[in-house]
Amino acid sequence: MNSPLPTPASAPGEATGDLLAGRTVVVTGASRGIGLAIAIRFAAEGANVAMIARTQEPHPKLPGTIHTAAAEAEAAGGAVLPLVADVRDDKAMTEAVDRIAERFGGIDILVNNAGSVDLTAAEEIGMQRYDHMQAVNVRAPFLLSKLALPHLRASAQAGRSPHILTLSPPLNMNPEHVGNGVAYTVSKYGVSVATIGLAHEFRRYGIAVNSLWPRTKIDTAAVRNLLGGAEAVAASRNPFICADAALLIVTSPADAYTGQLLLDEDVLASHGRVDLDHYRVVPGSGALANDLFIDV
């Protein structure tokens, strides 16, 4: 489902300060990891960045809060609006979208990054945990896409090439992947299917809808705490590989590039960026580990 992306004004990792000047971006799950990297990267390109997350107090196992994250993004150069809210809460999300539109005048890009991971087998997982993943991983991106739609349509009418970008994987039907924590798989594949469907529905408005997923493990709290710890981190890349790929996607024409389930490496490679060693967490530490849902 991959096709070439048009070349933007700058290479990944080279902030010009103007690729997203005057455009408003919403990033969920923005207090750490990939969401924070995207917020920082987009702020460095002049975007107004609304950052949504639940973490307002320091957590013993999770780095940063929405406030420290907002400070990092602001330091990169953008105008930042931190919002403490739960993506599962309809009222909170409605209010968040209203506040963002009031502060910045609209919404041009929505990044659905917030996620919940639990690879417990179907036989053992509790249904409350199952419901939590469905609510965060599938329902919340669908809800926010609906709430942001009037603003994205206005963005399209103003010729601002609006985008929805969701962190979800290609639909790999290898049973070894589908069956590795099937409750989680159902939620992530569900939102990938939604990407394809929303892209079809929103194409007539000039709104692009795509998904992005890392080919390799990324150094995030989930990897450190759930998916392998220090050994997995040594075989991971840093989150800015996803942020640079995301920038390339959202600076492509919305009317021509939509309905794609993309891997970060493929996006960068389509621009001739194949030397990715600078994204490694531990340089020269051996083979990188593939992320979930990615074949060897």
mmCIF file of C-alpha atoms in Angstrom:
data_model
loop_
_atom_site.group_PDB
_atom_site.id
_atom_site.type_symbol
_atom_site.label_atom_id
_atom_site.label_comp_id
_atom_site.label_asym_id
_atom_site.label_seq_id
_atom_site.Cartn_x
_atom_site.Cartn_y
_atom_site.Cartn_z
ATOM 1 C CA MET A 1 0.000 0.000 0.000
ATOM 2 C CA ASN A 2 3.065 2.239 -0.145
ATOM 3 C CA SER A 3 3.616 4.789 -2.902
ATOM 4 C CA PRO A 4 6.234 7.518 -3.379
ATOM 5 C CA LEU A 5 5.895 10.681 -1.349
ATOM 6 C CA PRO A 6 6.690 14.088 -2.845
ATOM 7 C CA THR A 7 9.918 15.605 -1.590
ATOM 8 C CA PRO A 8 9.387 18.335 1.032
ATOM 9 C CA ALA A 9 11.395 21.505 1.376
ATOM 10 C CA SER A 10 13.850 19.948 3.808
ATOM 11 C CA ALA A 11 15.354 16.587 4.620
ATOM 12 C CA PRO A 12 14.183 14.648 7.700
ATOM 13 C CA GLY A 13 15.870 15.960 10.805
ATOM 14 C CA GLU A 14 16.725 19.309 9.219
ATOM 15 C CA ALA A 15 14.310 21.821 10.687
ATOM 16 C CA THR A 16 13.740 24.880 8.506
ATOM 17 C CA GLY A 17 11.254 26.448 10.888
ATOM 18 C CA ASP A 18 8.645 27.027 8.214
ATOM 19 C CA LEU A 19 7.334 23.744 6.742
ATOM 20 C CA LEU A 20 4.329 23.899 9.073
ATOM 21 C CA ALA A 21 4.274 27.617 9.781
ATOM 22 C CA GLY A 22 0.799 28.799 10.707
ATOM 23 C CA ARG A 23 -0.684 25.297 10.736
ATOM 24 C CA THR A 24 -2.257 23.775 13.833
ATOM 25 C CA VAL A 25 -1.445 20.223 14.879
ATOM 26 C CA VAL A 26 -3.162 18.089 17.532
ATOM 27 C CA VAL A 27 -1.096 15.232 19.028
ATOM 28 C CA THR A 28 -2.562 12.742 21.497
ATOM 29 C CA GLY A 29 -0.404 10.763 23.900
ATOM 30 C CA ALA A 30 2.025 13.653 23.646
ATOM 31 C CA SER A 31 3.763 13.521 27.024
ATOM 32 C CA ARG A 32 6.466 11.030 25.981
ATOM 33 C CA GLY A 33 7.750 8.685 23.301
ATOM 34 C CA ILE A 34 6.644 9.003 19.689
ATOM 35 C CA GLY A 35 3.941 11.555 20.487
ATOM 36 C CA LEU A 36 6.427 13.873 22.181
ATOM 37 C CA ALA A 37 8.943 13.460 19.337
ATOM 38 C CA ILE A 38 6.282 14.386 16.780
ATOM 39 C CA ALA A 39 5.206 17.412 18.829
ATOM 40 C CA ILE A 40 8.813 18.623 19.094
ATOM 41 C CA ARG A 41 9.564 17.990 15.416
ATOM 42 C CA PHE A 42 6.421 19.761 14.229
ATOM 43 C CA ALA A 43 6.961 22.675 16.612
ATOM 44 C CA ALA A 44 10.453 23.082 15.156
ATOM 45 C CA GLU A 45 8.768 23.565 11.781
ATOM 46 C CA GLY A 46 6.655 26.437 13.077
ATOM 47 C CA ALA A 47 3.424 24.607 13.875
ATOM 48 C CA ASN A 48 0.970 25.509 16.589
ATOM 49 C CA VAL A 49 0.916 22.285 18.609
ATOM 50 C CA ALA A 50 -1.901 21.173 20.897
ATOM 51 C CA MET A 51 -0.599 18.347 23.093
ATOM 52 C CA ILE A 52 -3.124 16.038 24.767
ATOM 53 C CA ALA A 53 -2.144 13.599 27.529
ATOM 54 C CA ARG A 54 -3.308 12.380 30.936
ATOM 55 C CA THR A 55 -0.015 12.657 32.826
ATOM 56 C CA GLN A 56 0.134 15.820 34.897
ATOM 57 C CA GLU A 57 2.149 14.460 37.838
ATOM 58 C CA PRO A 58 5.474 12.542 37.625
ATOM 59 C CA HIS A 59 5.088 8.759 37.407
ATOM 60 C CA PRO A 60 7.625 6.386 39.004
ATOM 61 C CA LYS A 61 7.984 4.305 35.811
ATOM 62 C CA LEU A 62 7.099 6.804 33.085
ATOM 63 C CA PRO A 63 9.271 9.801 32.155
ATOM 64 C CA GLY A 64 7.845 13.301 31.916
ATOM 65 C CA THR A 65 4.451 14.948 32.222
ATOM 66 C CA ILE A 66 2.337 16.929 29.796
ATOM 67 C CA HIS A 67 3.891 20.072 31.281
ATOM 68 C CA THR A 68 7.544 19.033 30.810
ATOM 69 C CA ALA A 69 6.653 17.761 27.331
ATOM 70 C CA ALA A 70 5.017 21.067 26.408
ATOM 71 C CA ALA A 71 8.109 22.930 27.587
ATOM 72 C CA GLU A 72 10.278 20.803 25.274
ATOM 73 C CA ALA A 73 8.033 21.450 22.293
ATOM 74 C CA GLU A 74 7.863 25.155 23.032
ATOM 75 C CA ALA A 75 11.651 25.311 23.228
ATOM 76 C CA ALA A 76 11.788 23.812 19.729
ATOM 77 C CA GLY A 77 10.013 26.867 18.392
ATOM 78 C CA GLY A 78 6.269 26.351 18.247
ATOM 79 C CA ALA A 79 3.281 27.835 20.035
ATOM 80 C CA VAL A 80 2.077 25.077 22.363
ATOM 81 C CA LEU A 81 -1.211 24.348 24.124
ATOM 82 C CA PRO A 82 -0.940 21.521 26.695
ATOM 83 C CA LEU A 83 -4.238 19.851 27.550
ATOM 84 C CA VAL A 84 -4.758 17.317 30.331
ATOM 85 C CA ALA A 85 -7.514 14.986 29.128
ATOM 86 C CA ASP A 86 -8.437 11.338 28.636
ATOM 87 C CA VAL A 87 -8.967 10.364 24.983
ATOM 88 C CA ARG A 88 -11.705 7.927 26.092
ATOM 89 C CA ASP A 89 -13.855 10.780 27.432
ATOM 90 C CA ASP A 90 -16.263 12.211 24.829
ATOM 91 C CA LYS A 91 -16.946 15.386 26.768
ATOM 92 C CA ALA A 92 -13.266 16.009 27.464
ATOM 93 C CA MET A 93 -12.352 15.509 23.803
ATOM 94 C CA THR A 94 -15.160 17.776 22.615
ATOM 95 C CA GLU A 95 -13.972 20.482 25.002
ATOM 96 C CA ALA A 96 -10.354 19.958 23.948
ATOM 97 C CA VAL A 97 -11.165 20.406 20.257
ATOM 98 C CA ASP A 98 -13.176 23.533 21.055
ATOM 99 C CA ARG A 99 -10.294 24.982 23.105
ATOM 100 C CA ILE A 100 -7.788 24.248 20.353
ATOM 101 C CA ALA A 101 -9.951 25.883 17.702
ATOM 102 C CA GLU A 102 -10.549 28.872 19.946
ATOM 103 C CA ARG A 103 -6.821 29.292 20.684
ATOM 104 C CA PHE A 104 -5.422 28.706 17.196
ATOM 105 C CA GLY A 105 -8.374 29.332 14.888
ATOM 106 C CA GLY A 106 -8.793 25.788 13.590
ATOM 107 C CA ILE A 107 -7.111 22.407 13.119
ATOM 108 C CA ASP A 108 -5.017 21.327 10.116
ATOM 109 C CA ILE A 109 -3.400 18.076 11.270
ATOM 110 C CA LEU A 110 -4.567 15.428 13.741
ATOM 111 C CA VAL A 111 -2.042 12.868 15.004
ATOM 112 C CA ASN A 112 -3.720 9.966 16.820
ATOM 113 C CA ASN A 113 -0.774 8.623 18.777
ATOM 114 C CA ALA A 114 -2.198 7.684 22.199
ATOM 115 C CA GLY A 115 -2.149 3.924 22.667
ATOM 116 C CA SER A 116 -2.552 1.126 25.173
ATOM 117 C CA VAL A 117 -0.509 -2.100 24.969
ATOM 118 C CA ASP A 118 -1.212 -5.444 26.620
ATOM 119 C CA LEU A 119 -0.082 -8.687 24.959
ATOM 120 C CA THR A 120 -1.785 -10.961 27.490
ATOM 121 C CA ALA A 121 -3.250 -14.038 25.807
ATOM 122 C CA ALA A 122 -6.994 -14.206 25.120
ATOM 123 C CA GLU A 123 -7.391 -17.022 27.631
ATOM 124 C CA GLU A 124 -6.055 -14.840 30.443
ATOM 125 C CA ILE A 125 -6.846 -11.211 29.661
ATOM 126 C CA GLY A 126 -9.644 -9.546 31.612
ATOM 127 C CA MET A 127 -12.426 -7.943 29.621
ATOM 128 C CA GLN A 128 -11.933 -4.636 31.403
ATOM 129 C CA ARG A 129 -8.405 -4.523 29.991
ATOM 130 C CA TYR A 130 -9.730 -5.578 26.579
ATOM 131 C CA ASP A 131 -12.291 -2.767 26.653
ATOM 132 C CA HIS A 132 -9.619 -0.265 27.691
ATOM 133 C CA MET A 133 -7.486 -1.082 24.634
ATOM 134 C CA GLN A 134 -10.488 -0.882 22.320
ATOM 135 C CA ALA A 135 -11.418 2.502 23.779
ATOM 136 C CA VAL A 136 -7.930 4.008 23.509
ATOM 137 C CA ASN A 137 -6.665 2.351 20.325
ATOM 138 C CA VAL A 138 -9.781 2.310 18.128
ATOM 139 C CA ARG A 139 -12.598 4.413 19.530
ATOM 140 C CA ALA A 140 -10.530 7.469 20.481
ATOM 141 C CA PRO A 141 -8.977 8.000 17.024
ATOM 142 C CA PHE A 142 -12.414 7.536 15.449
ATOM 143 C CA LEU A 143 -13.955 10.024 17.898
ATOM 144 C CA LEU A 144 -11.258 12.649 17.405
ATOM 145 C CA SER A 145 -11.428 12.289 13.634
ATOM 146 C CA LYS A 146 -15.184 13.022 13.840
ATOM 147 C CA LEU A 147 -14.723 15.959 16.214
ATOM 148 C CA ALA A 148 -11.921 17.493 14.162
ATOM 149 C CA LEU A 149 -13.715 16.976 10.833
ATOM 150 C CA PRO A 150 -15.428 20.402 10.595
ATOM 151 C CA HIS A 151 -12.081 22.113 11.210
ATOM 152 C CA LEU A 152 -10.243 19.834 8.776
ATOM 153 C CA ARG A 153 -12.865 20.552 6.110
ATOM 154 C CA ALA A 154 -12.365 24.269 6.671
ATOM 155 C CA SER A 155 -8.621 23.710 6.374
ATOM 156 C CA ALA A 156 -9.116 21.949 3.044
ATOM 157 C CA GLN A 157 -11.335 24.754 1.781
ATOM 158 C CA ALA A 158 -8.563 27.194 2.670
ATOM 159 C CA GLY A 159 -6.071 25.112 0.667
ATOM 160 C CA ARG A 160 -4.081 23.992 3.714
ATOM 161 C CA SER A 161 -3.885 20.261 2.814
ATOM 162 C CA PRO A 162 -5.250 18.755 6.066
ATOM 163 C CA HIS A 163 -4.155 15.358 7.342
ATOM 164 C CA ILE A 164 -5.151 12.727 9.884
ATOM 165 C CA LEU A 165 -2.251 10.471 10.845
ATOM 166 C CA THR A 166 -2.711 7.483 13.159
ATOM 167 C CA LEU A 167 -0.032 5.285 14.709
ATOM 168 C CA SER A 168 -1.170 1.841 13.574
ATOM 169 C CA PRO A 169 0.373 -1.040 11.609
ATOM 170 C CA PRO A 170 0.038 -2.569 8.164
ATOM 171 C CA LEU A 171 -2.486 -5.422 8.088
ATOM 172 C CA ASN A 172 -0.139 -8.400 8.317
ATOM 173 C CA MET A 173 -2.299 -11.538 8.481
ATOM 174 C CA ASN A 174 0.542 -13.846 9.508
ATOM 175 C CA PRO A 175 -1.085 -15.869 12.349
ATOM 176 C CA GLU A 176 2.081 -15.518 14.421
ATOM 177 C CA HIS A 177 1.508 -11.769 14.517
ATOM 178 C CA VAL A 178 -2.274 -11.764 14.742
ATOM 179 C CA GLY A 179 -2.185 -14.307 17.559
ATOM 180 C CA ASN A 180 0.523 -12.607 19.617
ATOM 181 C CA GLY A 181 -1.753 -10.813 22.054
ATOM 182 C CA VAL A 182 -4.857 -11.010 19.901
ATOM 183 C CA ALA A 183 -6.782 -8.494 22.031
ATOM 184 C CA TYR A 184 -4.143 -5.871 21.234
ATOM 185 C CA THR A 185 -3.987 -6.939 17.587
ATOM 186 C CA VAL A 186 -7.744 -6.523 17.171
ATOM 187 C CA SER A 187 -7.535 -2.961 18.470
ATOM 188 C CA LYS A 188 -4.572 -1.896 16.327
ATOM 189 C CA TYR A 189 -5.775 -3.605 13.169
ATOM 190 C CA GLY A 190 -9.200 -2.098 13.805
ATOM 191 C CA VAL A 191 -7.845 1.432 13.597
ATOM 192 C CA SER A 192 -5.795 0.541 10.499
ATOM 193 C CA VAL A 193 -9.035 -0.567 8.842
ATOM 194 C CA ALA A 194 -10.570 2.731 9.988
ATOM 195 C CA THR A 195 -7.711 4.590 8.281
ATOM 196 C CA ILE A 196 -8.591 2.986 4.954
ATOM 197 C CA GLY A 197 -12.312 3.637 5.438
ATOM 198 C CA LEU A 198 -11.982 7.229 6.617
ATOM 199 C CA ALA A 199 -9.576 7.978 3.774
ATOM 200 C CA HIS A 200 -12.240 6.827 1.338
ATOM 201 C CA GLU A 201 -14.986 8.812 3.063
ATOM 202 C CA PHE A 202 -12.977 12.013 3.598
ATOM 203 C CA ARG A 203 -11.277 12.055 0.184
ATOM 204 C CA ARG A 204 -14.153 14.106 -1.221
ATOM 205 C CA TYR A 205 -13.351 16.838 1.301
ATOM 206 C CA GLY A 206 -9.654 16.950 0.411
ATOM 207 C CA ILE A 207 -8.566 15.435 3.746
ATOM 208 C CA ALA A 208 -5.793 12.820 3.812
ATOM 209 C CA VAL A 209 -6.005 9.909 6.259
ATOM 210 C CA ASN A 210 -2.948 7.668 6.685
ATOM 211 C CA SER A 211 -1.316 5.397 9.247
ATOM 212 C CA LEU A 212 2.333 5.156 10.290
ATOM 213 C CA TRP A 213 4.161 2.340 12.083
ATOM 214 C CA PRO A 214 7.826 1.737 12.947
ATOM 215 C CA ARG A 215 9.583 -1.168 11.254
ATOM 216 C CA THR A 216 11.848 -1.604 14.269
ATOM 217 C CA LYS A 217 11.230 -1.304 17.968
ATOM 218 C CA ILE A 218 11.296 2.269 19.244
ATOM 219 C CA ASP A 219 12.707 3.337 22.591
ATOM 220 C CA THR A 220 9.441 4.056 24.407
ATOM 221 C CA ALA A 221 8.042 3.365 27.857
ATOM 222 C CA ALA A 222 6.188 0.353 26.434
ATOM 223 C CA VAL A 223 9.432 -1.194 25.187
ATOM 224 C CA ARG A 224 11.276 -0.416 28.404
ATOM 225 C CA ASN A 225 8.541 -1.700 30.702
ATOM 226 C CA LEU A 226 6.617 -4.323 28.711
ATOM 227 C CA LEU A 227 8.391 -5.411 25.550
ATOM 228 C CA GLY A 228 11.910 -6.405 26.504
ATOM 229 C CA GLY A 229 13.528 -3.839 28.759
ATOM 230 C CA ALA A 230 17.180 -2.817 28.365
ATOM 231 C CA GLU A 231 17.965 -5.556 25.845
ATOM 232 C CA ALA A 232 15.108 -4.419 23.600
ATOM 233 C CA VAL A 233 16.110 -0.762 23.973
ATOM 234 C CA ALA A 234 19.622 -1.603 22.727
ATOM 235 C CA ALA A 235 18.008 -3.036 19.578
ATOM 236 C CA SER A 236 15.707 -0.029 19.108
ATOM 237 C CA ARG A 237 15.703 3.308 17.350
ATOM 238 C CA ASN A 238 14.737 6.610 18.931
ATOM 239 C CA PRO A 239 11.263 8.085 18.359
ATOM 240 C CA PHE A 240 12.481 10.811 16.019
ATOM 241 C CA ILE A 241 12.583 8.379 13.109
ATOM 242 C CA CYS A 242 8.779 8.270 13.362
ATOM 243 C CA ALA A 243 8.594 12.032 13.809
ATOM 244 C CA ASP A 244 10.641 12.651 10.671
ATOM 245 C CA ALA A 245 8.525 10.180 8.701
ATOM 246 C CA ALA A 246 5.362 11.826 10.034
ATOM 247 C CA LEU A 247 6.588 15.213 8.856
ATOM 248 C CA LEU A 248 7.107 13.889 5.340
ATOM 249 C CA ILE A 249 3.593 12.454 5.300
ATOM 250 C CA VAL A 250 1.759 15.557 6.519
ATOM 251 C CA THR A 251 3.675 17.837 4.142
ATOM 252 C CA SER A 252 2.514 15.774 1.154
ATOM 253 C CA PRO A 253 -0.572 16.789 -0.875
ATOM 254 C CA ALA A 254 -3.698 15.604 0.918
ATOM 255 C CA ASP A 255 -5.667 15.125 -2.275
ATOM 256 C CA ALA A 256 -3.098 12.705 -3.714
ATOM 257 C CA TYR A 257 -1.668 10.804 -0.774
ATOM 258 C CA THR A 258 -4.250 9.087 1.388
ATOM 259 C CA GLY A 259 -5.386 5.653 2.566
ATOM 260 C CA GLN A 260 -1.828 4.403 3.135
ATOM 261 C CA LEU A 261 -0.571 2.091 5.909
ATOM 262 C CA LEU A 262 3.069 3.142 6.031
ATOM 263 C CA LEU A 263 6.311 2.052 7.676
ATOM 264 C CA ASP A 264 8.721 4.759 8.838
ATOM 265 C CA GLU A 265 11.661 3.224 6.941
ATOM 266 C CA ASP A 266 9.707 3.126 3.687
ATOM 267 C CA VAL A 267 8.681 6.768 3.978
ATOM 268 C CA LEU A 268 12.285 7.842 4.511
ATOM 269 C CA ALA A 269 13.607 5.510 1.808
ATOM 270 C CA SER A 270 11.183 7.019 -0.711
ATOM 271 C CA HIS A 271 13.268 10.201 -0.278
ATOM 272 C CA GLY A 272 16.587 8.411 -0.577
ATOM 273 C CA ARG A 273 17.213 8.443 3.169
ATOM 274 C CA VAL A 274 18.549 4.944 3.753
ATOM 275 C CA ASP A 275 21.380 5.666 6.207
ATOM 276 C CA LEU A 276 19.413 5.558 9.437
ATOM 277 C CA ASP A 277 22.206 4.827 11.907
ATOM 278 C CA HIS A 278 21.774 8.184 13.650
ATOM 279 C CA TYR A 279 18.378 7.001 14.925
ATOM 280 C CA ARG A 280 19.877 4.051 16.826
ATOM 281 C CA VAL A 281 19.634 4.292 20.609
ATOM 282 C CA VAL A 282 22.894 2.350 21.094
ATOM 283 C CA PRO A 283 25.138 2.724 18.033
ATOM 284 C CA GLY A 284 26.839 -0.455 16.856
ATOM 285 C CA SER A 285 24.931 -2.677 19.287
ATOM 286 C CA GLY A 286 24.030 -5.378 16.760
ATOM 287 C CA ALA A 287 20.857 -6.209 14.874
ATOM 288 C CA LEU A 288 17.760 -4.093 15.304
ATOM 289 C CA ALA A 289 14.598 -5.781 16.564
ATOM 290 C CA ASN A 290 11.494 -5.702 14.396
ATOM 291 C CA ASP A 291 8.432 -4.078 15.904
ATOM 292 C CA LEU A 292 5.191 -5.941 16.484
ATOM 293 C CA PHE A 293 3.395 -7.096 13.308
ATOM 294 C CA ILE A 294 6.547 -6.829 11.173
ATOM 295 C CA ASP A 295 7.974 -9.925 9.463
ATOM 296 C CA VAL A 296 11.708 -10.590 9.454
#
